[in-house]
Amino acid sequence: MAKKRHQTTARRPQLTDGEIPVVGAREPCPCGSGRRYKACHGRAAAHAATELVQRPFEGLPGECDWVALRELVPAATVELPLKGGLPEGVPSVTLATVLPMAWPALRRDDGSVMLGLQNDTASGDISRDMADTLQRALEAEPGTPIQARRAPADGPRMQDLLDAEGAFEPVVHSGFEFWVPDSENAAPEVAASLERANAAAIPTVKLTGVDAAYWCETPEKNHLRWVMPHPEERLLDALARLHAAGRSSLGEGTRLVGSFRAHGLTVPVWDLPSGVSADDVEKPAAEFAERLAAALATDAPLTPEERRARGGLTNRQVTLS
């Protein structure tokens, strides 16, 4: 019979959670527990990195437009104001829907920074991943693209880096010429890349009379996609009231067909006839905004007809994120 080993009672040195370094998943956890890192403190680290933040842009100026540029708009840019101003040697920081080669960010030759929005992120918090990318871009050498990585779980978010009082004013472009300073004299391979990207972009226009509403043109019909900040259940009730009353359209031949759910916000969608332009829906959209405000202020229970209308809208809802 094998002799049992004497079990030592000496305690291993213990580290506080804030001191636990990251090691390989199969290595012993540095906390001294005797377990592998992935089964000990690595589990909490992985959870912190992957837990989904439902509204990653909440608290940022223009939250609805952030969602639209992330999910709906092909080509757009926004100048971003930083807390405390721009660092020395950085003339501007520009948010772009997408960058060449799907780079997360780019420090251009002149020192300016471009930050991509429509990128896959390594964690469940888009805001934290983008803040990490932005910080690295601000410190990179000019002419350097920034590669993707998982942001530290305790790193800052975009809400920590941007000036909360600054304006968020998207500029929608017809193509991706903003990628290069001089697109007309770009190298042949760059020009070819621009041509391919431009060919795939759906024509899109931001309405001026209401917030975060974007008209787009497709071969079959046009659409209006409007990102709204209201709580989802209350908004669906209000839309159902208007739909049941025959007051949810944006004019003759238009129809409220459903909604998207994206990054914690709801995006109602209207089908428009092919001949209806962005200018054509400016006034109807402003009038609808007034009707919606009145419907949102109503607390009366939904009627049977309104409940059926709500069920139809809910059945046609698609989650993008």
mmCIF file of N, CA and C in Angstrom, residues 227-307:
data_model
loop_
_atom_site.group_PDB
_atom_site.id
_atom_site.type_symbol
_atom_site.label_atom_id
_atom_site.label_comp_id
_atom_site.label_asym_id
_atom_site.label_seq_id
_atom_site.Cartn_x
_atom_site.Cartn_y
_atom_site.Cartn_z
ATOM 1 N N VAL A 227 -33.887 55.897 -35.996
ATOM 2 C CA VAL A 227 -33.465 55.407 -34.677
ATOM 3 C C VAL A 227 -34.074 56.309 -33.609
ATOM 4 N N MET A 228 -34.792 55.704 -32.665
ATOM 5 C CA MET A 228 -35.519 56.482 -31.663
ATOM 6 C C MET A 228 -35.035 56.149 -30.250
ATOM 7 N N PRO A 229 -34.985 57.157 -29.369
ATOM 8 C CA PRO A 229 -34.417 56.956 -28.033
ATOM 9 C C PRO A 229 -35.406 56.473 -26.982
ATOM 10 N N HIS A 230 -36.679 56.352 -27.330
ATOM 11 C CA HIS A 230 -37.710 56.063 -26.336
ATOM 12 C C HIS A 230 -37.632 54.609 -25.862
ATOM 13 N N PRO A 231 -38.039 54.320 -24.631
ATOM 14 C CA PRO A 231 -38.086 52.933 -24.158
ATOM 15 C C PRO A 231 -38.911 52.073 -25.117
ATOM 16 N N GLU A 232 -38.422 50.872 -25.397
ATOM 17 C CA GLU A 232 -39.001 50.048 -26.453
ATOM 18 C C GLU A 232 -40.491 49.774 -26.257
ATOM 19 N N GLU A 233 -40.887 49.347 -25.081
ATOM 20 C CA GLU A 233 -42.288 48.984 -24.873
ATOM 21 C C GLU A 233 -43.210 50.186 -25.049
ATOM 22 N N ARG A 234 -42.784 51.318 -24.534
ATOM 23 C CA ARG A 234 -43.604 52.522 -24.669
ATOM 24 C C ARG A 234 -43.678 52.962 -26.125
ATOM 25 N N LEU A 235 -42.564 52.866 -26.841
ATOM 26 C CA LEU A 235 -42.546 53.249 -28.249
ATOM 27 C C LEU A 235 -43.439 52.333 -29.073
ATOM 28 N N LEU A 236 -43.383 51.033 -28.832
ATOM 29 C CA LEU A 236 -44.223 50.107 -29.585
ATOM 30 C C LEU A 236 -45.708 50.366 -29.315
ATOM 31 N N ASP A 237 -46.044 50.694 -28.079
ATOM 32 C CA ASP A 237 -47.423 51.055 -27.775
ATOM 33 C C ASP A 237 -47.852 52.274 -28.591
ATOM 34 N N ALA A 238 -46.991 53.292 -28.617
ATOM 35 C CA ALA A 238 -47.325 54.521 -29.334
ATOM 36 C C ALA A 238 -47.451 54.268 -30.837
ATOM 37 N N LEU A 239 -46.540 53.490 -31.386
ATOM 38 C CA LEU A 239 -46.623 53.168 -32.813
ATOM 39 C C LEU A 239 -47.890 52.381 -33.119
ATOM 40 N N ALA A 240 -48.269 51.474 -32.212
ATOM 41 C CA ALA A 240 -49.487 50.683 -32.415
ATOM 42 C C ALA A 240 -50.725 51.582 -32.405
ATOM 43 N N ARG A 241 -50.752 52.569 -31.503
ATOM 44 C CA ARG A 241 -51.891 53.493 -31.468
ATOM 45 C C ARG A 241 -52.028 54.218 -32.808
ATOM 46 N N LEU A 242 -50.906 54.698 -33.308
ATOM 47 C CA LEU A 242 -50.947 55.433 -34.573
ATOM 48 C C LEU A 242 -51.287 54.510 -35.737
ATOM 49 N N HIS A 243 -50.732 53.304 -35.719
ATOM 50 C CA HIS A 243 -50.968 52.358 -36.812
ATOM 51 C C HIS A 243 -52.442 51.960 -36.862
ATOM 52 N N ALA A 244 -53.026 51.698 -35.707
ATOM 53 C CA ALA A 244 -54.438 51.299 -35.661
ATOM 54 C C ALA A 244 -55.348 52.438 -36.109
ATOM 55 N N ALA A 245 -54.906 53.671 -35.896
ATOM 56 C CA ALA A 245 -55.707 54.833 -36.284
ATOM 57 C C ALA A 245 -55.444 55.267 -37.719
ATOM 58 N N GLY A 246 -54.586 54.527 -38.434
ATOM 59 C CA GLY A 246 -54.268 54.896 -39.803
ATOM 60 C C GLY A 246 -53.426 56.148 -39.911
ATOM 61 N N ARG A 247 -52.612 56.423 -38.868
ATOM 62 C CA ARG A 247 -51.816 57.653 -38.837
ATOM 63 C C ARG A 247 -50.319 57.372 -38.724
ATOM 64 N N SER A 248 -49.889 56.187 -39.130
ATOM 65 C CA SER A 248 -48.478 55.820 -38.988
ATOM 66 C C SER A 248 -47.676 55.970 -40.282
ATOM 67 N N SER A 249 -48.322 56.370 -41.370
ATOM 68 C CA SER A 249 -47.595 56.487 -42.636
ATOM 69 C C SER A 249 -46.897 57.836 -42.730
ATOM 70 N N LEU A 250 -46.089 57.980 -43.781
ATOM 71 C CA LEU A 250 -45.402 59.247 -44.057
ATOM 72 C C LEU A 250 -45.891 59.837 -45.370
ATOM 73 N N GLY A 251 -47.137 59.558 -45.700
ATOM 74 C CA GLY A 251 -47.691 60.085 -46.935
ATOM 75 C C GLY A 251 -48.201 58.967 -47.829
ATOM 76 N N GLU A 252 -48.785 59.353 -48.937
ATOM 77 C CA GLU A 252 -49.396 58.404 -49.862
ATOM 78 C C GLU A 252 -48.377 57.385 -50.367
ATOM 79 N N GLY A 253 -48.755 56.120 -50.304
ATOM 80 C CA GLY A 253 -47.891 55.051 -50.805
ATOM 81 C C GLY A 253 -46.825 54.605 -49.840
ATOM 82 N N THR A 254 -46.729 55.237 -48.667
ATOM 83 C CA THR A 254 -45.720 54.852 -47.668
ATOM 84 C C THR A 254 -46.369 53.981 -46.609
ATOM 85 N N ARG A 255 -45.534 53.193 -45.919
ATOM 86 C CA ARG A 255 -46.108 52.255 -44.940
ATOM 87 C C ARG A 255 -45.089 51.921 -43.862
ATOM 88 N N LEU A 256 -45.519 51.992 -42.604
ATOM 89 C CA LEU A 256 -44.701 51.503 -41.494
ATOM 90 C C LEU A 256 -44.738 49.978 -41.536
ATOM 91 N N VAL A 257 -43.573 49.351 -41.733
ATOM 92 C CA VAL A 257 -43.552 47.905 -41.966
ATOM 93 C C VAL A 257 -42.980 47.111 -40.798
ATOM 94 N N GLY A 258 -42.378 47.766 -39.828
ATOM 95 C CA GLY A 258 -41.790 47.031 -38.705
ATOM 96 C C GLY A 258 -40.672 47.830 -38.090
ATOM 97 N N SER A 259 -39.751 47.153 -37.448
ATOM 98 C CA SER A 259 -38.646 47.846 -36.795
ATOM 99 C C SER A 259 -37.473 46.910 -36.599
ATOM 100 N N PHE A 260 -36.303 47.531 -36.425
ATOM 101 C CA PHE A 260 -35.099 46.837 -35.980
ATOM 102 C C PHE A 260 -34.928 47.100 -34.488
ATOM 103 N N ARG A 261 -34.193 46.233 -33.837
ATOM 104 C CA ARG A 261 -33.724 46.483 -32.476
ATOM 105 C C ARG A 261 -32.202 46.460 -32.554
ATOM 106 N N ALA A 262 -31.558 47.566 -32.194
ATOM 107 C CA ALA A 262 -30.110 47.653 -32.347
ATOM 108 C C ALA A 262 -29.493 48.397 -31.175
ATOM 109 N N HIS A 263 -28.571 47.748 -30.483
ATOM 110 C CA HIS A 263 -27.805 48.357 -29.391
ATOM 111 C C HIS A 263 -28.704 49.035 -28.363
ATOM 112 N N GLY A 264 -29.806 48.351 -28.045
ATOM 113 C CA GLY A 264 -30.697 48.815 -26.995
ATOM 114 C C GLY A 264 -31.734 49.829 -27.437
ATOM 115 N N LEU A 265 -31.741 50.199 -28.707
ATOM 116 C CA LEU A 265 -32.715 51.161 -29.214
ATOM 117 C C LEU A 265 -33.574 50.526 -30.310
ATOM 118 N N THR A 266 -34.719 51.145 -30.555
ATOM 119 C CA THR A 266 -35.651 50.640 -31.554
ATOM 120 C C THR A 266 -35.602 51.532 -32.791
ATOM 121 N N VAL A 267 -35.658 50.893 -33.974
ATOM 122 C CA VAL A 267 -35.509 51.602 -35.246
ATOM 123 C C VAL A 267 -36.712 51.294 -36.133
ATOM 124 N N PRO A 268 -37.792 52.092 -36.062
ATOM 125 C CA PRO A 268 -38.916 51.876 -36.975
ATOM 126 C C PRO A 268 -38.486 52.068 -38.430
ATOM 127 N N VAL A 269 -39.125 51.298 -39.320
ATOM 128 C CA VAL A 269 -38.775 51.318 -40.748
ATOM 129 C C VAL A 269 -40.041 51.528 -41.568
ATOM 130 N N TRP A 270 -39.964 52.442 -42.529
ATOM 131 C CA TRP A 270 -41.055 52.694 -43.463
ATOM 132 C C TRP A 270 -40.626 52.310 -44.876
ATOM 133 N N ASP A 271 -41.497 51.663 -45.602
ATOM 134 C CA ASP A 271 -41.319 51.477 -47.038
ATOM 135 C C ASP A 271 -41.828 52.710 -47.755
ATOM 136 N N LEU A 272 -41.072 53.164 -48.750
ATOM 137 C CA LEU A 272 -41.440 54.335 -49.532
ATOM 138 C C LEU A 272 -41.438 53.961 -51.016
ATOM 139 N N PRO A 273 -42.315 54.538 -51.805
ATOM 140 C CA PRO A 273 -42.237 54.307 -53.247
ATOM 141 C C PRO A 273 -40.889 54.766 -53.799
ATOM 142 N N SER A 274 -40.468 54.170 -54.894
ATOM 143 C CA SER A 274 -39.147 54.476 -55.459
ATOM 144 C C SER A 274 -38.993 55.953 -55.804
ATOM 145 N N GLY A 275 -40.086 56.616 -56.143
ATOM 146 C CA GLY A 275 -39.994 58.022 -56.525
ATOM 147 C C GLY A 275 -39.934 58.986 -55.363
ATOM 148 N N VAL A 276 -40.063 58.494 -54.136
ATOM 149 C CA VAL A 276 -40.066 59.368 -52.955
ATOM 150 C C VAL A 276 -38.637 59.597 -52.482
ATOM 151 N N SER A 277 -38.197 60.846 -52.514
ATOM 152 C CA SER A 277 -36.830 61.196 -52.141
ATOM 153 C C SER A 277 -36.756 61.583 -50.668
ATOM 154 N N ALA A 278 -35.538 61.852 -50.211
ATOM 155 C CA ALA A 278 -35.357 62.303 -48.832
ATOM 156 C C ALA A 278 -36.065 63.636 -48.606
ATOM 157 N N ASP A 279 -35.973 64.530 -49.563
ATOM 158 C CA ASP A 279 -36.648 65.820 -49.420
ATOM 159 C C ASP A 279 -38.162 65.648 -49.308
ATOM 160 N N ASP A 280 -38.689 64.660 -50.015
ATOM 161 C CA ASP A 280 -40.137 64.441 -50.006
ATOM 162 C C ASP A 280 -40.659 64.031 -48.638
ATOM 163 N N VAL A 281 -39.824 63.390 -47.810
ATOM 164 C CA VAL A 281 -40.310 62.904 -46.511
ATOM 165 C C VAL A 281 -39.919 63.805 -45.346
ATOM 166 N N GLU A 282 -39.232 64.919 -45.637
ATOM 167 C CA GLU A 282 -38.852 65.820 -44.550
ATOM 168 C C GLU A 282 -40.082 66.335 -43.791
ATOM 169 N N LYS A 283 -41.038 66.901 -44.492
ATOM 170 C CA LYS A 283 -42.220 67.450 -43.835
ATOM 171 C C LYS A 283 -43.081 66.354 -43.221
ATOM 172 N N PRO A 284 -43.392 65.252 -43.946
ATOM 173 C CA PRO A 284 -44.173 64.183 -43.314
ATOM 174 C C PRO A 284 -43.511 63.611 -42.067
ATOM 175 N N ALA A 285 -42.174 63.517 -42.058
ATOM 176 C CA ALA A 285 -41.485 62.986 -40.877
ATOM 177 C C ALA A 285 -41.636 63.936 -39.689
ATOM 178 N N ALA A 286 -41.535 65.239 -39.945
ATOM 179 C CA ALA A 286 -41.705 66.210 -38.860
ATOM 180 C C ALA A 286 -43.129 66.146 -38.301
ATOM 181 N N GLU A 287 -44.109 65.979 -39.188
ATOM 182 C CA GLU A 287 -45.498 65.863 -38.735
ATOM 183 C C GLU A 287 -45.710 64.564 -37.960
ATOM 184 N N PHE A 288 -45.072 63.488 -38.417
ATOM 185 C CA PHE A 288 -45.201 62.227 -37.681
ATOM 186 C C PHE A 288 -44.587 62.358 -36.291
ATOM 187 N N ALA A 289 -43.474 63.068 -36.175
ATOM 188 C CA ALA A 289 -42.843 63.244 -34.867
ATOM 189 C C ALA A 289 -43.805 63.892 -33.878
ATOM 190 N N GLU A 290 -44.622 64.822 -34.349
ATOM 191 C CA GLU A 290 -45.610 65.455 -33.470
ATOM 192 C C GLU A 290 -46.694 64.449 -33.063
ATOM 193 N N ARG A 291 -47.158 63.641 -34.014
ATOM 194 C CA ARG A 291 -48.173 62.633 -33.680
ATOM 195 C C ARG A 291 -47.611 61.609 -32.706
ATOM 196 N N LEU A 292 -46.355 61.236 -32.915
ATOM 197 C CA LEU A 292 -45.736 60.245 -32.033
ATOM 198 C C LEU A 292 -45.590 60.792 -30.618
ATOM 199 N N ALA A 293 -45.209 62.058 -30.494
ATOM 200 C CA ALA A 293 -45.063 62.653 -29.159
ATOM 201 C C ALA A 293 -46.388 62.610 -28.409
ATOM 202 N N ALA A 294 -47.479 62.877 -29.110
ATOM 203 C CA ALA A 294 -48.785 62.817 -28.460
ATOM 204 C C ALA A 294 -49.143 61.392 -28.063
ATOM 205 N N ALA A 295 -48.823 60.430 -28.929
ATOM 206 C CA ALA A 295 -49.116 59.025 -28.614
ATOM 207 C C ALA A 295 -48.262 58.531 -27.460
ATOM 208 N N LEU A 296 -47.029 58.983 -27.368
ATOM 209 C CA LEU A 296 -46.152 58.583 -26.261
ATOM 210 C C LEU A 296 -46.658 59.120 -24.927
ATOM 211 N N ALA A 297 -47.364 60.232 -24.971
ATOM 212 C CA ALA A 297 -47.860 60.839 -23.735
ATOM 213 C C ALA A 297 -49.158 60.207 -23.255
ATOM 214 N N THR A 298 -49.709 59.269 -24.020
ATOM 215 C CA THR A 298 -50.973 58.629 -23.665
ATOM 216 C C THR A 298 -50.723 57.396 -22.791
ATOM 217 N N ASP A 299 -51.420 57.311 -21.674
ATOM 218 C CA ASP A 299 -51.262 56.182 -20.751
ATOM 219 C C ASP A 299 -52.452 55.221 -20.773
ATOM 220 N N ALA A 300 -53.450 55.508 -21.588
ATOM 221 C CA ALA A 300 -54.639 54.652 -21.616
ATOM 222 C C ALA A 300 -54.272 53.259 -22.115
ATOM 223 N N PRO A 301 -54.955 52.216 -21.595
ATOM 224 C CA PRO A 301 -54.683 50.855 -22.088
ATOM 225 C C PRO A 301 -54.962 50.755 -23.584
ATOM 226 N N LEU A 302 -54.227 49.867 -24.253
ATOM 227 C CA LEU A 302 -54.446 49.668 -25.675
ATOM 228 C C LEU A 302 -55.810 49.028 -25.923
ATOM 229 N N THR A 303 -56.456 49.465 -26.978
ATOM 230 C CA THR A 303 -57.711 48.848 -27.392
ATOM 231 C C THR A 303 -57.404 47.514 -28.070
ATOM 232 N N PRO A 304 -58.399 46.656 -28.261
ATOM 233 C CA PRO A 304 -58.149 45.393 -28.975
ATOM 234 C C PRO A 304 -57.505 45.611 -30.354
ATOM 235 N N GLU A 305 -57.964 46.615 -31.087
ATOM 236 C CA GLU A 305 -57.387 46.889 -32.410
ATOM 237 C C GLU A 305 -55.931 47.336 -32.282
ATOM 238 N N GLU A 306 -55.651 48.140 -31.273
ATOM 239 C CA GLU A 306 -54.271 48.601 -31.049
ATOM 240 C C GLU A 306 -53.365 47.448 -30.620
ATOM 241 N N ARG A 307 -53.916 46.523 -29.833
ATOM 242 C CA ARG A 307 -53.113 45.360 -29.432
ATOM 243 C C ARG A 307 -52.784 44.494 -30.648
#
